[in-house]
Structures are given as C-alpha cells and as structure tokens.
C-alpha cells in the first residue's frame, strides 16, 4: 500500500494525498504540492520525505510549528496512524488499508446509552461559581468552598498570560490534578461542526499522554451538543446500566465531562475520569470543573483569536512586503507596496522611475530583501556620481596594469553582486559605450574586466532607477533603445511627495522621532503652527528634502515641539501661489513681519541681540529672518 496523508480537518478535509514524490512540501504558497489557504500556515511549512524504506516529516522553520500526535516536532520518522497538525489542518498518515475516522482519536471509545445509574447533569448557567447571588443564598461559606474558590482564582491567574493555545491546554490539564481526585483528563476541541472533535490533548497524573485513553464518544458528543455538564459515579454497579466489554476493560468508575463554551460558541469539552474506587466525585467537583471550563474557554478563545490575528497579520505583511524602510499609508504608496510584493519573488529586471528624493533605492532594497536573493549581496552604484572611466572600473573592475594606477586586480560591482542584486541608480546618466557593455551583461550574463580578456559569468538581478524620461532619451539618441527595452521589463513610477500629501504628517512624525533619538533630544512632535507649513509646501526635493528639513529642525530647535521658526526659511517665508486668497494673506503677513522686525531693530539702535530680546526671538532666528526677507538692503538704505 502506498504511503499517503488523509486530511481529516481543515481546508482540504477529505482529501487523500499520495506520498509518491521524494519530497512533498506543505505550506501556504500555491506552488507547493499541498497548498493550504490558512493564515496560521507558513509559505513553506513542512516537508514529507519519501526515502523508500521510511517516511520522514521535517518542519521548515515554520512560524507556528508542526505537531505530530500533539507534540511539536522538528523532524520525525512517521509511523502508520500518526497524526500531523499544520495550522488548523490535521492529516492522518497511513501505510495500510484502514477506515479513516475524521474525528480526534478516542482510543477504544466505549459507546452505548448515556450513563443513567448515578448521573448528575448541570447546566453551566447553574454553576454556583458562575452565579454569585445564587452562591450566597444557597451555600454557606465553608473550608471546601474557600479552597475551591482559591483554586479557581489560581487557575484563572495562571492561564491568563498564556498566548499559545496548546500551552494553555497543557497548563489547565496540569492544574486539574491539583484540585480533582481524577486519574486522567483530556481537552477535546471541536472541528468545523459540533458533531466531531478535531484535536485532543491527554494527560494522567504523572505525564502528558501521547496516545489517547478510553473516552466515551457518546458522552463527550452529547455534552458538546447540549452544553450540559455530566458527572457519573459507580459506573460498573449501576442498576439501570449494563456495562460494555470496553468499559469493563477500562475499569472506569467515575467521570465528568463539561462543555467549553464562550459567547454561545461551542469550543469542545473537558473530560476527566478515574478507576479508583475510593476517588468518588461529587457535585462540588462538577461545579468547580464547570467554572474552570468557563474560564478556560474564554482564555482559549482569546489565545486562538490572538493566534489567528498574528497569522493574519503575518499574511498581510507578507502580501504587502512590509520588510521595507518606506513610510506611507496613502493609496499611491499601497500601489508601490503591492508592486514590490508581486515582483520580489520573480527574477525579472525592474525599472524604477520617479523624481529625485522619492525613495527609489528604498524600493530597490525592499525588492531585494523580499526576494530569494535576500541572503546575497545588494550592491548599489550611482551612475551620475562618477566619471566615465571611473564608472567603468567601478562596474566591471580591472586587471592589474590595465591603466595608470591599476596596481592590483579589482573586482567590479557587477562581480561583487554575483548571486544577489545590482542596483544602478540614475542609469539615464550612463554614457553610450557603457550602455553597450551593460546590455551584454543583461543578455549574456557575462562581462570582462577592464584590461581583461577572460569572460566572467555572473548571476545577478538588475534593478535600475532614473529620474529622467528614458523613452524621451531614446528618441534623442541619448539612450540605447535595445537597452531600454531590456530594462523596462517591469517598471513602477514612484509618486512625488506633493501627490501624496496625506503621508506628509506621517513622514514628518517618523523623521522627528528618528532624529530626536539620534540627537538625544526629547521632541514631542510638531506644533499646530508648523504642520500646515509642511502640508502646504510643494517639496520639490520630495521625501529627501522633508527628511533634511526635519533633521535640521530637531538639531536647531530649542523647545519640545517643532515650531515654524525651526523650519527652513523656504517653508516659512515662501508664498503659496495656489489661489489668490492665500497669496494676499501671506503678503499681508510678511509685510507686517517686516515692519515689526525693522521697528525692533530701530528701537535697539541696530543691535540685533537687543532687537531679538524685544521680539522674544532667538538672535540666530532673527538673523535668518533678516537674511531671508532681504532686510539688510533696507537697513543699509535707511542708514
């Protein structure tokens, strides 16, 4: 019989997966042999290896781990009947013909009529611990109640900070043995329907059990469906109950089963039993276990929800490739993030277009960081920063003696980037001879060093950027059309900052926080007077200009807020030529400011320090105002 996996819970429930290939990858990536649409599953989660004589399972450094028979496993040889948990999916490993039970294993579960001999049923709403008023009226305080309340409080406190559902279940089972005269306990969680259990954790007093003990599927199923807790004693001696052969074999004398319910949702049950004749369970135990189940259900639902949120957050972050240093939440920037997400995993050449200062290198680094080449070099070079001869040597390297001063062999940027990504910024400034050599690299993936004769093979991904319109440069014969076509495989246009003004406040806050940390200076934020100046300015230098302006403001500012006087003069004094109204307003403001400054300097007898005191300004700021408003010429004329 061929080895196979049978999905018994999760998105692929009911699917049989033959393990005929040497490797079967399970994960969220659609390219995997087994693709699971589950946010709790990593892109490449685990691998099942068929080595002929044995089948092994290996976890591929997944975020949430892979579990075999309820235990986390990095690598394990699989045996017939093993159960594998990947996210919310459960698989049964089979090597023999067998009837597949889609529910959680309940060992040789004993079935038949619900126990009626000595049975107590309890609606969870009637638990004395969950009804304080009823508790006060019906049960006077005594040592046992005080002990049970203390136990409930201790369990609630212990599980309150546990984030992983499996850890929470394990801790609850451990603590049950501290307050209950039971031998075995289990937490069974329901699957997609309330008629089955998809997972289970089992324990006896000494250790966690890898294999399930005998559990009545009838009782567990009815407790889950009805939401009513059940307790039974003297199971083997009941007058109205004829025990089955499996029940006699298990020697179970007392059991309890209570539902795990929260907000009307049925999560599963807590099941506990004992075969000891002197370990009799009573209603106090049932009330306490019902209260523990209620606390556990809330904590478990919270842990599962947090786990789902973390998985969904990771999935969304992976989709938009949050592994980047860009800041922005505008629709235009989300388009850029989505572009990075789509092209990162590919190996295509990318052309990034946009004005200077829009963050083209940040986009290039984000593409590299989220690609399969992320552990290889990212090599950047600005084509506009070097002369033709220097640039050729920087790109291709040179042999010893290739030219005057070449005293040793040198590897070029292309060779250094082998296996990784080469980023050519301002590629529109590349001269035509170097364009031809670069074209060969793109076509043949080989080059020769300056002064060399031996071709060197390289494996690189090229990302190019330009603030020029390369299509126009082709028409003007300044850029090779064949190179342009090779570069323009996939391209993106980065928006200038003036076209995404909704990101200005976010960027400004980011830069203020960054530079206040670097300058070791506490800056709380940007004042209400300064923010409109940032929002109205057109930022011809884009994000780079905004970054420089805020760094300057943090360094030169003297208060805990960035104020207008901390910003460059261009922002404070430049009129906004958008509409007639704002222009007249700024003209009037500037005119009044000029008059006030000139009058203060006149009163101070030309002493700028005294004039600054009169105006309640820093002398340096007064000098900047005088220089920016060209008042020195006026002062000289008046003299």
PDB file of N, CA and C in Angstrom, residues 474-511:
ATOM      1  N   UNK A 474      15.678  58.000 -25.465  1.00  0.00           N
ATOM      2  CA  UNK A 474      15.846  57.119 -26.625  1.00  0.00           C
ATOM      3  C   UNK A 474      15.567  57.890 -27.909  1.00  0.00           C
ATOM      4  N   UNK A 475      14.507  58.699 -27.909  1.00  0.00           N
ATOM      5  CA  UNK A 475      14.164  59.488 -29.093  1.00  0.00           C
ATOM      6  C   UNK A 475      15.265  60.497 -29.423  1.00  0.00           C
ATOM      7  N   UNK A 476      15.949  60.988 -28.398  1.00  0.00           N
ATOM      8  CA  UNK A 476      17.019  61.973 -28.608  1.00  0.00           C
ATOM      9  C   UNK A 476      18.382  61.307 -28.830  1.00  0.00           C
ATOM     10  N   UNK A 477      18.368  59.971 -28.987  1.00  0.00           N
ATOM     11  CA  UNK A 477      19.592  59.195 -29.211  1.00  0.00           C
ATOM     12  C   UNK A 477      20.605  59.340 -28.064  1.00  0.00           C
ATOM     13  N   UNK A 478      20.086  59.570 -26.877  1.00  0.00           N
ATOM     14  CA  UNK A 478      20.946  59.652 -25.702  1.00  0.00           C
ATOM     15  C   UNK A 478      20.948  58.334 -24.915  1.00  0.00           C
ATOM     16  N   UNK A 479      20.042  57.433 -25.296  1.00  0.00           N
ATOM     17  CA  UNK A 479      19.941  56.151 -24.589  1.00  0.00           C
ATOM     18  C   UNK A 479      19.598  55.078 -25.608  1.00  0.00           C
ATOM     19  N   UNK A 480      20.256  53.937 -25.517  1.00  0.00           N
ATOM     20  CA  UNK A 480      20.043  52.866 -26.485  1.00  0.00           C
ATOM     21  C   UNK A 480      18.642  52.288 -26.337  1.00  0.00           C
ATOM     22  N   UNK A 481      17.960  52.144 -27.475  1.00  0.00           N
ATOM     23  CA  UNK A 481      16.597  51.637 -27.409  1.00  0.00           C
ATOM     24  C   UNK A 481      16.585  50.165 -26.987  1.00  0.00           C
ATOM     25  N   UNK A 482      17.604  49.357 -27.430  1.00  0.00           N
ATOM     26  CA  UNK A 482      17.621  47.946 -27.048  1.00  0.00           C
ATOM     27  C   UNK A 482      17.878  47.778 -25.552  1.00  0.00           C
ATOM     28  N   UNK A 483      18.715  48.644 -24.968  1.00  0.00           N
ATOM     29  CA  UNK A 483      18.929  48.586 -23.524  1.00  0.00           C
ATOM     30  C   UNK A 483      17.672  49.024 -22.775  1.00  0.00           C
ATOM     31  N   UNK A 484      17.003  50.028 -23.311  1.00  0.00           N
ATOM     32  CA  UNK A 484      15.765  50.496 -22.667  1.00  0.00           C
ATOM     33  C   UNK A 484      14.741  49.368 -22.604  1.00  0.00           C
ATOM     34  N   UNK A 485      14.608  48.608 -23.709  1.00  0.00           N
ATOM     35  CA  UNK A 485      13.645  47.520 -23.725  1.00  0.00           C
ATOM     36  C   UNK A 485      14.040  46.411 -22.754  1.00  0.00           C
ATOM     37  N   UNK A 486      15.347  46.181 -22.607  1.00  0.00           N
ATOM     38  CA  UNK A 486      15.796  45.164 -21.668  1.00  0.00           C
ATOM     39  C   UNK A 486      15.580  45.583 -20.211  1.00  0.00           C
ATOM     40  N   UNK A 487      15.669  46.892 -19.975  1.00  0.00           N
ATOM     41  CA  UNK A 487      15.462  47.403 -18.616  1.00  0.00           C
ATOM     42  C   UNK A 487      13.987  47.503 -18.257  1.00  0.00           C
ATOM     43  N   UNK A 488      13.182  47.841 -19.242  1.00  0.00           N
ATOM     44  CA  UNK A 488      11.775  48.156 -18.992  1.00  0.00           C
ATOM     45  C   UNK A 488      10.903  46.906 -19.041  1.00  0.00           C
ATOM     46  N   UNK A 489      11.373  45.815 -18.407  1.00  0.00           N
ATOM     47  CA  UNK A 489      10.578  44.586 -18.362  1.00  0.00           C
ATOM     48  C   UNK A 489       9.363  44.805 -17.462  1.00  0.00           C
ATOM     49  N   UNK A 490       9.627  45.194 -16.221  1.00  0.00           N
ATOM     50  CA  UNK A 490       8.555  45.636 -15.316  1.00  0.00           C
ATOM     51  C   UNK A 490       9.026  46.950 -14.707  1.00  0.00           C
ATOM     52  N   UNK A 491       8.135  47.899 -14.597  1.00  0.00           N
ATOM     53  CA  UNK A 491       8.534  49.214 -14.090  1.00  0.00           C
ATOM     54  C   UNK A 491       7.470  49.770 -13.171  1.00  0.00           C
ATOM     55  N   UNK A 492       7.883  50.714 -12.347  1.00  0.00           N
ATOM     56  CA  UNK A 492       6.972  51.377 -11.425  1.00  0.00           C
ATOM     57  C   UNK A 492       7.351  52.850 -11.365  1.00  0.00           C
ATOM     58  N   UNK A 493       6.347  53.704 -11.271  1.00  0.00           N
ATOM     59  CA  UNK A 493       6.557  55.145 -11.149  1.00  0.00           C
ATOM     60  C   UNK A 493       6.253  55.546  -9.717  1.00  0.00           C
ATOM     61  N   UNK A 494       7.270  56.056  -9.019  1.00  0.00           N
ATOM     62  CA  UNK A 494       7.071  56.472  -7.634  1.00  0.00           C
ATOM     63  C   UNK A 494       6.442  57.857  -7.600  1.00  0.00           C
ATOM     64  N   UNK A 495       5.417  58.060  -6.781  1.00  0.00           N
ATOM     65  CA  UNK A 495       4.736  59.353  -6.742  1.00  0.00           C
ATOM     66  C   UNK A 495       5.579  60.399  -6.030  1.00  0.00           C
ATOM     67  N   UNK A 496       5.594  61.633  -6.520  1.00  0.00           N
ATOM     68  CA  UNK A 496       6.252  62.711  -5.767  1.00  0.00           C
ATOM     69  C   UNK A 496       5.474  63.001  -4.495  1.00  0.00           C
ATOM     70  N   UNK A 497       6.136  63.618  -3.540  1.00  0.00           N
ATOM     71  CA  UNK A 497       5.508  63.850  -2.239  1.00  0.00           C
ATOM     72  C   UNK A 497       4.294  64.767  -2.356  1.00  0.00           C
ATOM     73  N   UNK A 498       4.307  65.703  -3.296  1.00  0.00           N
ATOM     74  CA  UNK A 498       3.165  66.613  -3.445  1.00  0.00           C
ATOM     75  C   UNK A 498       1.899  65.883  -3.903  1.00  0.00           C
ATOM     76  N   UNK A 499       2.064  64.669  -4.464  1.00  0.00           N
ATOM     77  CA  UNK A 499       0.913  63.894  -4.911  1.00  0.00           C
ATOM     78  C   UNK A 499       0.429  62.907  -3.860  1.00  0.00           C
ATOM     79  N   UNK A 500       1.066  62.897  -2.721  1.00  0.00           N
ATOM     80  CA  UNK A 500       0.596  62.058  -1.609  1.00  0.00           C
ATOM     81  C   UNK A 500       0.744  62.831  -0.300  1.00  0.00           C
ATOM     82  N   UNK A 501       0.112  63.990  -0.272  1.00  0.00           N
ATOM     83  CA  UNK A 501       0.246  64.886   0.876  1.00  0.00           C
ATOM     84  C   UNK A 501      -0.265  64.252   2.166  1.00  0.00           C
ATOM     85  N   UNK A 502      -1.169  63.263   2.047  1.00  0.00           N
ATOM     86  CA  UNK A 502      -1.667  62.628   3.259  1.00  0.00           C
ATOM     87  C   UNK A 502      -0.572  61.875   4.014  1.00  0.00           C
ATOM     88  N   UNK A 503       0.572  61.631   3.356  1.00  0.00           N
ATOM     89  CA  UNK A 503       1.689  60.954   4.017  1.00  0.00           C
ATOM     90  C   UNK A 503       2.666  61.919   4.685  1.00  0.00           C
ATOM     91  N   UNK A 504       2.504  63.228   4.452  1.00  0.00           N
ATOM     92  CA  UNK A 504       3.487  64.190   4.960  1.00  0.00           C
ATOM     93  C   UNK A 504       3.531  64.175   6.483  1.00  0.00           C
ATOM     94  N   UNK A 505       2.364  64.194   7.123  1.00  0.00           N
ATOM     95  CA  UNK A 505       2.346  64.205   8.590  1.00  0.00           C
ATOM     96  C   UNK A 505       2.964  62.933   9.150  1.00  0.00           C
ATOM     97  N   UNK A 506       2.675  61.792   8.535  1.00  0.00           N
ATOM     98  CA  UNK A 506       3.230  60.521   8.988  1.00  0.00           C
ATOM     99  C   UNK A 506       4.745  60.501   8.816  1.00  0.00           C
ATOM    100  N   UNK A 507       5.219  60.956   7.667  1.00  0.00           N
ATOM    101  CA  UNK A 507       6.663  61.013   7.418  1.00  0.00           C
ATOM    102  C   UNK A 507       7.354  61.979   8.383  1.00  0.00           C
ATOM    103  N   UNK A 508       6.717  63.136   8.587  1.00  0.00           N
ATOM    104  CA  UNK A 508       7.315  64.138   9.469  1.00  0.00           C
ATOM    105  C   UNK A 508       7.447  63.599  10.890  1.00  0.00           C
ATOM    106  N   UNK A 509       6.410  62.942  11.373  1.00  0.00           N
ATOM    107  CA  UNK A 509       6.465  62.359  12.714  1.00  0.00           C
ATOM    108  C   UNK A 509       7.558  61.302  12.801  1.00  0.00           C
ATOM    109  N   UNK A 510       7.673  60.488  11.765  1.00  0.00           N
ATOM    110  CA  UNK A 510       8.709  59.446  11.735  1.00  0.00           C
ATOM    111  C   UNK A 510      10.103  60.063  11.810  1.00  0.00           C
ATOM    112  N   UNK A 511      10.344  61.105  11.011  1.00  0.00           N
ATOM    113  CA  UNK A 511      11.671  61.718  10.994  1.00  0.00           C
ATOM    114  C   UNK A 511      11.976  62.443  12.301  1.00  0.00           C
TER     115      UNK A 511
END
